[in-house]
PDB file of C-alpha atoms in Angstrom:
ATOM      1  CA  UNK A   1     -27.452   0.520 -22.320  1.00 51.00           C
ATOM      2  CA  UNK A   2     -23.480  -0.062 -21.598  1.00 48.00           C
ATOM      3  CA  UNK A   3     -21.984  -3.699 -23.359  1.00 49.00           C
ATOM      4  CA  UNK A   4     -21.618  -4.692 -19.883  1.00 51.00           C
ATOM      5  CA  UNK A   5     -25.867  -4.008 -19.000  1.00 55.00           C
ATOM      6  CA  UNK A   6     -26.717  -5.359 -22.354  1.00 54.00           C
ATOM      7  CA  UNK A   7     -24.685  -8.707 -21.701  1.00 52.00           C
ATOM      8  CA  UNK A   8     -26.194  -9.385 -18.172  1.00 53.00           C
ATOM      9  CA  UNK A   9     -29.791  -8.028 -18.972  1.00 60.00           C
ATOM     10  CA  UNK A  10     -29.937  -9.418 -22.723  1.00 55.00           C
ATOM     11  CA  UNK A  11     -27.953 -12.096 -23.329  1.00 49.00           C
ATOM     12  CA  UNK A  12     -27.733 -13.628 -19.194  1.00 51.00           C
ATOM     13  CA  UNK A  13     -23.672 -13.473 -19.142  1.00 48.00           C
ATOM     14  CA  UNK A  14     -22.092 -12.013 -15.775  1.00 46.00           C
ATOM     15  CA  UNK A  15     -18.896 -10.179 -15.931  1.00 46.00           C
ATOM     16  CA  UNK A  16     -16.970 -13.022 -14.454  1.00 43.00           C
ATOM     17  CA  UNK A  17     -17.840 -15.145 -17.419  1.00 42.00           C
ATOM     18  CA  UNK A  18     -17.239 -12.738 -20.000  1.00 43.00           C
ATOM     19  CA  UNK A  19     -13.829 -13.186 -20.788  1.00 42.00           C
ATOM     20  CA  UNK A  20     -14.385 -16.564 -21.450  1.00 45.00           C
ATOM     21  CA  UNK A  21     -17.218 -16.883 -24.027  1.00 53.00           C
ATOM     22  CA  UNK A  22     -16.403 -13.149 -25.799  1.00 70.00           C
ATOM     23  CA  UNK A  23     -13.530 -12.656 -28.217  1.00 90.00           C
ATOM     24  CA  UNK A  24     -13.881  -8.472 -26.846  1.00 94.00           C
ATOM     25  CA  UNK A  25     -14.086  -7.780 -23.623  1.00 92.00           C
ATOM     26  CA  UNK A  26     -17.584  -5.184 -23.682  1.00 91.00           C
ATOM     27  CA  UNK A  27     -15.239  -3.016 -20.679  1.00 93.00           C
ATOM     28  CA  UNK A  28     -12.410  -2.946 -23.316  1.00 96.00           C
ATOM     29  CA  UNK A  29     -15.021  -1.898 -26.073  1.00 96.00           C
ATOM     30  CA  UNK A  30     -16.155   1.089 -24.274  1.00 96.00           C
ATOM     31  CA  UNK A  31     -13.040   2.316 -22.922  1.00 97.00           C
ATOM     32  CA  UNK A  32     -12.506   2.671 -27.049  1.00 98.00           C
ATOM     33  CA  UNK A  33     -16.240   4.814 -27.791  1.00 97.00           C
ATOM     34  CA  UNK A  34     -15.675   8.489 -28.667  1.00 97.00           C
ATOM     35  CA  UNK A  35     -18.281  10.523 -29.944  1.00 96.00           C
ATOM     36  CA  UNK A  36     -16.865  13.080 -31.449  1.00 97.00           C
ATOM     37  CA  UNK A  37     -14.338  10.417 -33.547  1.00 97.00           C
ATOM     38  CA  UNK A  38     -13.851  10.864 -37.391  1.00 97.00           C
ATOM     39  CA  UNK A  39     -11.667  10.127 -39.977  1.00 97.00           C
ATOM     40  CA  UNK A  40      -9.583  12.181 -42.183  1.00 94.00           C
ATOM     41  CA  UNK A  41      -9.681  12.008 -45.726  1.00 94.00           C
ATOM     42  CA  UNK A  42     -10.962   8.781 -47.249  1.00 96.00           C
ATOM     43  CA  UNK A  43     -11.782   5.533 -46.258  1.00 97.00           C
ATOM     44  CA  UNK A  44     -12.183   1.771 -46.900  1.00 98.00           C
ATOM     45  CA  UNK A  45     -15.810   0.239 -46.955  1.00 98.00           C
ATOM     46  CA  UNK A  46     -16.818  -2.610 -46.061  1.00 98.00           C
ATOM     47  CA  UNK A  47     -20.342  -4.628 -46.974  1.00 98.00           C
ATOM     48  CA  UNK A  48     -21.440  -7.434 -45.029  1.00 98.00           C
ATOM     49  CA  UNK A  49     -24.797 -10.116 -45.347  1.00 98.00           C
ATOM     50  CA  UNK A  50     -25.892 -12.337 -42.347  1.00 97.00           C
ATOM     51  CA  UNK A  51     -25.660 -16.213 -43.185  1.00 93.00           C
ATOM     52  CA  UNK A  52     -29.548 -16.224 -44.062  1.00 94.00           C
ATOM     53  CA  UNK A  53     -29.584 -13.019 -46.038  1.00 96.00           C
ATOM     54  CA  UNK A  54     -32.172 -11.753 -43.668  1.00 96.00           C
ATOM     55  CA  UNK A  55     -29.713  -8.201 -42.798  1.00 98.00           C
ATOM     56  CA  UNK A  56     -26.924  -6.142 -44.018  1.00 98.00           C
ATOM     57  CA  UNK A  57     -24.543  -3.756 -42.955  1.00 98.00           C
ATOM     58  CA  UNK A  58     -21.346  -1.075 -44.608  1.00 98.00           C
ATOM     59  CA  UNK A  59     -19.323  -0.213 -42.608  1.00 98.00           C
ATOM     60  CA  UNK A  60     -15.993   2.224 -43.150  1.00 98.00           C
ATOM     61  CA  UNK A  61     -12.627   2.638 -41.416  1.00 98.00           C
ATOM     62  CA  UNK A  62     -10.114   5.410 -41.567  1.00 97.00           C
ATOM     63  CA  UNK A  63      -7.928   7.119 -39.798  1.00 97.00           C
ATOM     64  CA  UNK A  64      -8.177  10.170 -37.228  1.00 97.00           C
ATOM     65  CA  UNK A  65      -6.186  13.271 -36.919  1.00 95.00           C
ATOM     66  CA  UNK A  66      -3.925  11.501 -34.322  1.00 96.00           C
ATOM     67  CA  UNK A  67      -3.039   8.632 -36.239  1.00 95.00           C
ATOM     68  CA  UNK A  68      -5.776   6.275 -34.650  1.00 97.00           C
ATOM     69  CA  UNK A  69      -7.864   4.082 -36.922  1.00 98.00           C
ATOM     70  CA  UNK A  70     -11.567   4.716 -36.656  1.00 98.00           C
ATOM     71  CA  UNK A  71     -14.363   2.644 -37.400  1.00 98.00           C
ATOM     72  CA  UNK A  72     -17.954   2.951 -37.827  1.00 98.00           C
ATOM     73  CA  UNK A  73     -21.333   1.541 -38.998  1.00 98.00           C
ATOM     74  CA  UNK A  74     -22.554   3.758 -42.329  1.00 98.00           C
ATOM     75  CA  UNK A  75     -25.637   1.746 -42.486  1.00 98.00           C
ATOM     76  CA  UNK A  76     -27.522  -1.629 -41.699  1.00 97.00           C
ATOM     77  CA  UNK A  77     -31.024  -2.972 -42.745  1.00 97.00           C
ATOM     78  CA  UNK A  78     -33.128  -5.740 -43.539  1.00 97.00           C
ATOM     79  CA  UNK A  79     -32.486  -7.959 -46.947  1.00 98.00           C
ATOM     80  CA  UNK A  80     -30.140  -6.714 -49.259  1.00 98.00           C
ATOM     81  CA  UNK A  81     -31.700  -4.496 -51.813  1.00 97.00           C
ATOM     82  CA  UNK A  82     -30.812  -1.625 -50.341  1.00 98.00           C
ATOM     83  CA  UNK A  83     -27.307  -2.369 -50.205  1.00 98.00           C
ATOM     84  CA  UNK A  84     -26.199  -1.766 -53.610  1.00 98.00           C
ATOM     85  CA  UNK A  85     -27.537   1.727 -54.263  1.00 98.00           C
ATOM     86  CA  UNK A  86     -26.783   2.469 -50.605  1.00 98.00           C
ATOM     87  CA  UNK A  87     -23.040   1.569 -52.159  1.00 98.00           C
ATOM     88  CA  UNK A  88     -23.484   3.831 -55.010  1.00 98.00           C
ATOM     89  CA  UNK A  89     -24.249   6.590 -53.317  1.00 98.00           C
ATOM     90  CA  UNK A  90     -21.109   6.440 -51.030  1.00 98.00           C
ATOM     91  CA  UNK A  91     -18.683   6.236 -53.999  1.00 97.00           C
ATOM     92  CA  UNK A  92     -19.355  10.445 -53.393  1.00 96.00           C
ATOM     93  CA  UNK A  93     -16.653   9.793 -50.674  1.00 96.00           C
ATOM     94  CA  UNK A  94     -14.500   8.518 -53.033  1.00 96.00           C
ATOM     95  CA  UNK A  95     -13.270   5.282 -50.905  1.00 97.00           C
ATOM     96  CA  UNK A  96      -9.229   4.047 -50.792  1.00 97.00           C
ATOM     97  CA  UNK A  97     -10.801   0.657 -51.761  1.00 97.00           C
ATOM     98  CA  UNK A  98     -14.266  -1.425 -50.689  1.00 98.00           C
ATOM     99  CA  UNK A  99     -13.359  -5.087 -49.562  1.00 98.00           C
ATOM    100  CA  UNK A 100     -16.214  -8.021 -49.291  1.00 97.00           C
ATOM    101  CA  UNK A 101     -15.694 -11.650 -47.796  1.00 96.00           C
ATOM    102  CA  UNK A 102     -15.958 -14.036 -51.052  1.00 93.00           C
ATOM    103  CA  UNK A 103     -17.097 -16.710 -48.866  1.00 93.00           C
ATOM    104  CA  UNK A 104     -20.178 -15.605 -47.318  1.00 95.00           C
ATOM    105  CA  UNK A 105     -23.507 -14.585 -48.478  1.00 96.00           C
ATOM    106  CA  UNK A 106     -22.152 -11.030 -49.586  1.00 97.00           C
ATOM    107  CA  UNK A 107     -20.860 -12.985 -52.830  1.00 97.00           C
ATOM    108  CA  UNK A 108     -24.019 -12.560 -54.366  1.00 97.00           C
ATOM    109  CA  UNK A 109     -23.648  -8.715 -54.382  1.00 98.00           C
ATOM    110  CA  UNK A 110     -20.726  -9.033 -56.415  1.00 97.00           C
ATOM    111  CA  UNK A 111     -22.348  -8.809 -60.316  1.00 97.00           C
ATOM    112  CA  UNK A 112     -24.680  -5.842 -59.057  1.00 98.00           C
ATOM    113  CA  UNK A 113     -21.910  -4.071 -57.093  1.00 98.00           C
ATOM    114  CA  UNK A 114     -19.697  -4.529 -59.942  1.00 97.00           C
ATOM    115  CA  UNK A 115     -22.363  -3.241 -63.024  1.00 98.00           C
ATOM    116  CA  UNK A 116     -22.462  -0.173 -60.569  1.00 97.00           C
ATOM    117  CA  UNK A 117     -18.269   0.324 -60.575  1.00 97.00           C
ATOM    118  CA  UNK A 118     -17.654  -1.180 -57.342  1.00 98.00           C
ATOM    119  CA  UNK A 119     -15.019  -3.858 -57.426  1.00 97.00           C
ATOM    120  CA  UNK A 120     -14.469  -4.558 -54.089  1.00 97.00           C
ATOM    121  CA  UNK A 121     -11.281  -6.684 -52.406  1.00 97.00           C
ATOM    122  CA  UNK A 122     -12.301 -10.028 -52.062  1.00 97.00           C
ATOM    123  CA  UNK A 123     -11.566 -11.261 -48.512  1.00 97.00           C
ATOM    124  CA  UNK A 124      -9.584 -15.589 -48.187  1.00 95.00           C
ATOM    125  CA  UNK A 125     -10.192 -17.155 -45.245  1.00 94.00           C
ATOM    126  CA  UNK A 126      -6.706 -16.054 -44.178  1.00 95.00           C
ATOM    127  CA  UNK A 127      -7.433 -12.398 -44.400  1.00 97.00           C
ATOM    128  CA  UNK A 128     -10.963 -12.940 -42.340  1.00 96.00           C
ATOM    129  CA  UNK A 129      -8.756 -14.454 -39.781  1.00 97.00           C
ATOM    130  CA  UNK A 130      -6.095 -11.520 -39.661  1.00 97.00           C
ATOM    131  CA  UNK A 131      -9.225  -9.573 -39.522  1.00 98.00           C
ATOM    132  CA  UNK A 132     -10.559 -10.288 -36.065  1.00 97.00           C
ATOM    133  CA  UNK A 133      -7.196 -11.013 -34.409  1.00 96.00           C
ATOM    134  CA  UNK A 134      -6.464  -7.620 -35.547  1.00 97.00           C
ATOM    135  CA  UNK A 135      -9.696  -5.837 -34.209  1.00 98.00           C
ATOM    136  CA  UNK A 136      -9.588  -8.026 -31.140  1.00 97.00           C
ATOM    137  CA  UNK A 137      -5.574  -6.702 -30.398  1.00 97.00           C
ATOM    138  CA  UNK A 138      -6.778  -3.071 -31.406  1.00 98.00           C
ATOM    139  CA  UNK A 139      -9.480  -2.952 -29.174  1.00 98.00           C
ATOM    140  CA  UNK A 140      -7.596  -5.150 -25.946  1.00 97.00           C
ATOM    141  CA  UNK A 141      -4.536  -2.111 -26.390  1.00 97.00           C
ATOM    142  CA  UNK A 142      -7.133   0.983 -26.693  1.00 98.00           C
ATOM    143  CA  UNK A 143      -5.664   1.285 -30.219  1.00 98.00           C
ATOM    144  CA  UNK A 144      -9.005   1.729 -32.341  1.00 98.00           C
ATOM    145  CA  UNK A 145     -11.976   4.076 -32.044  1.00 98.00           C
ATOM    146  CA  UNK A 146     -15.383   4.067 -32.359  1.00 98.00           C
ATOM    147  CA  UNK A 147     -18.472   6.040 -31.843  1.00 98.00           C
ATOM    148  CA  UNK A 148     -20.390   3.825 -29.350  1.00 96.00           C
ATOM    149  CA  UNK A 149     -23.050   2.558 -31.836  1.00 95.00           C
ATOM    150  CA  UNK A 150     -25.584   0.739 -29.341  1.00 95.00           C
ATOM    151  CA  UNK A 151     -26.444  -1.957 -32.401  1.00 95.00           C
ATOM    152  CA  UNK A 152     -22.398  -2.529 -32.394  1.00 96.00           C
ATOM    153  CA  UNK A 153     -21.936  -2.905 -28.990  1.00 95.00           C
ATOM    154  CA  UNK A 154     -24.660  -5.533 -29.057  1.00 95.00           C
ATOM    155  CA  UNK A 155     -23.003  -7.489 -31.522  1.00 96.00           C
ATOM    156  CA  UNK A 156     -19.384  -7.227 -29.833  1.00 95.00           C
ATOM    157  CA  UNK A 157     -21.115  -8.606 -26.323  1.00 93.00           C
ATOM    158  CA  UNK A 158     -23.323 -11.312 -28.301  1.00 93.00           C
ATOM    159  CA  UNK A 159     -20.805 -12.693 -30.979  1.00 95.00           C
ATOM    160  CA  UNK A 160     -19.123 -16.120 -30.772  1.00 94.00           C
ATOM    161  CA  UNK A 161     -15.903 -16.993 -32.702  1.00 93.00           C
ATOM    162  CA  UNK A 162     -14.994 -20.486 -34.283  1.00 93.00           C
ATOM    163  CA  UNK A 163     -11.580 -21.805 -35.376  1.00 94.00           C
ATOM    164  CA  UNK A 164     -10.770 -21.656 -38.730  1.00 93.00           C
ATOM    165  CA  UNK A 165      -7.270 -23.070 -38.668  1.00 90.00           C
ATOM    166  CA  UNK A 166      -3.966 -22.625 -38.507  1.00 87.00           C
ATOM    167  CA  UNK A 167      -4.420 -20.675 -34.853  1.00 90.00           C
ATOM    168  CA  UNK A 168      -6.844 -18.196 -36.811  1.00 94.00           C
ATOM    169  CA  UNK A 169     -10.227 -17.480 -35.547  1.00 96.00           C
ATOM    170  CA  UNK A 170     -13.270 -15.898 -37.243  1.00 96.00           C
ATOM    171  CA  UNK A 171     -16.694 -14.360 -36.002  1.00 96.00           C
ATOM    172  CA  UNK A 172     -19.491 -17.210 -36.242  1.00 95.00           C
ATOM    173  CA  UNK A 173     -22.742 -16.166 -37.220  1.00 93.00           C
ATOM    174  CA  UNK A 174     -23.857 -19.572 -36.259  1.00 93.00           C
ATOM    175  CA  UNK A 175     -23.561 -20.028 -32.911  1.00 92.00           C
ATOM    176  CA  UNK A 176     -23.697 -16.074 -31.689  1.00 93.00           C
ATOM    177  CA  UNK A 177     -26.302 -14.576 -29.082  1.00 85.00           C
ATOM    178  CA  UNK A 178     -27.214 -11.599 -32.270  1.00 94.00           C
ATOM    179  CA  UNK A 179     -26.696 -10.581 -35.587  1.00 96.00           C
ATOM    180  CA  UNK A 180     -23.497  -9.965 -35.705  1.00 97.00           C
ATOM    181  CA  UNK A 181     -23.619  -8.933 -39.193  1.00 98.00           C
ATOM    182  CA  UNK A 182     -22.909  -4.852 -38.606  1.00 98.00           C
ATOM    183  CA  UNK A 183     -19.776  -6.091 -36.597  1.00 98.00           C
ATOM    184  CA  UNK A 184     -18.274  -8.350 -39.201  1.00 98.00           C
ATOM    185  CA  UNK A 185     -18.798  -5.307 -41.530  1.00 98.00           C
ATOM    186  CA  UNK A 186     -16.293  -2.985 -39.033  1.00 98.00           C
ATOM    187  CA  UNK A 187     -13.960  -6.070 -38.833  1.00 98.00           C
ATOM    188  CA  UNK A 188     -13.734  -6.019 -42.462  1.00 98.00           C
ATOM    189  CA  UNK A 189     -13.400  -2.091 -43.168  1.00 98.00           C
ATOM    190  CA  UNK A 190     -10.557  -2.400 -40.493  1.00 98.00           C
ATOM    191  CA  UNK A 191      -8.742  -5.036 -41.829  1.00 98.00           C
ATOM    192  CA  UNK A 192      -9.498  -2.881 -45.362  1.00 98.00           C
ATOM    193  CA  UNK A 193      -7.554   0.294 -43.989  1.00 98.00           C
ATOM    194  CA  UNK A 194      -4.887  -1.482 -42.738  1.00 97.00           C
ATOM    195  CA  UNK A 195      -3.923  -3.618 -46.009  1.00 96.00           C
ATOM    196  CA  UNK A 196      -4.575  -0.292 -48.425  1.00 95.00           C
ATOM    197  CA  UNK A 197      -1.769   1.702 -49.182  1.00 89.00           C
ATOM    198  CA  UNK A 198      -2.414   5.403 -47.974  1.00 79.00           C
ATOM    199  CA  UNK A 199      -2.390   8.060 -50.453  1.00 71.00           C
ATOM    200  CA  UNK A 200       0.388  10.363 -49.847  1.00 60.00           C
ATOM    201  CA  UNK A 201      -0.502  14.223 -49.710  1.00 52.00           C
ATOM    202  CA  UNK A 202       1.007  16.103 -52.516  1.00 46.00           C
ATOM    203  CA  UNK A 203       3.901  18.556 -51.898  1.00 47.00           C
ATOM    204  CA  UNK A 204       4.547  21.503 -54.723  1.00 46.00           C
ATOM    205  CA  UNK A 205       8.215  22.418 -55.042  1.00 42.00           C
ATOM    206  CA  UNK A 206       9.475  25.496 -56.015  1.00 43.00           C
TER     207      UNK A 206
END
């Protein structure tokens, strides 16, 4: 179903009340879903764990032949062993950098994603902030794409956001409708792309 169905049906908000208790509006969200969207060349990854450590999600970010940054959910499960093979598989794809918030329960992926040669960047609360102001402005000005993943959309019409100072907001896990974790995981690999310098293509001279 649509962000808009699943927020009346699922979660009992009506579209006059929407833009009050969500940090994305689900219309906005949608007008953003492509399909066919992919990313050139390689991306940042991002891995995320829910508050209890009950599910996980990567996610990755890049950008699209037309300059637009794209995001999308690689994978999400229950627990977290998976995550950490799941991680070692994708270093195939030869990531611009992974990135992991230090202060949630992801931190204890750190040793095990490290032994395997993952050392991702490790999100402050200051870059978790710029994180979901920046998703938020990206997806209010049509300026980010996505592929219309039904278990994202959930999350975008169900999250909550708390203050975390200094006119900074982040996602709460807390106090959300649903697990939120697979869209913390796109806020992240966003964020990611957009603080990673770009590899430049090389150019032979003659």
């Amino acid at each position: 179903m649509s962000p808009e169905k699943f927020a009346r049906e699922r979660l009992g908000l009506w579209d006059e009340a929407l833009s009050d208790v969500v940090a994305i509006a689900p219309a906005n969200w949608l007008a953003c879903a492509d399909e066919a969207s992919s990313f050139e060349g390689r991306g940042v990854f991002a891995v995320a764990v829910s508050r209890d450590g009950q599910s996980s999600a990567i996610a990755a970010a890049g950008l699209r032949f037309d300059g637009l940054p794209h995001i999308e959910l690689v994978a999400e499960g229950r627990g977290t062993d998976w995550v950490v093979a799941r991680c070692a598989e994708l270093k195939k794809h030869r990531p611009l950098t992974w990135v992991l918030d230090k202060r949630t329960a992801a931190a204890a992926l750190l040793p095990d994603l490290k032994a395997a040669g993952i050392v991702p960047r490790e999100m402050s609360t200051n870059d978790c902030g710029q994180a979901c102001s920046s998703l938020q402005s990206a997806v209010r000005d049509g300026a980010v794409r996505h592929l219309g993943d039904e278990v994202l959309a959930a999350a975008v019409a169900g999250a909550q956001r708390r203050d975390i100072g200094d006119g900074l907001w982040a996602w709460s896990a807390k106090t959300s409708e649903v697990d939120i974790v697979t869209l913390v995981a796109a806020t992240n690999a966003l964020w990611g792309l957009s603080v990673t310098p770009k590899p430049r293509p090389l150019v032979a001279y003659r």
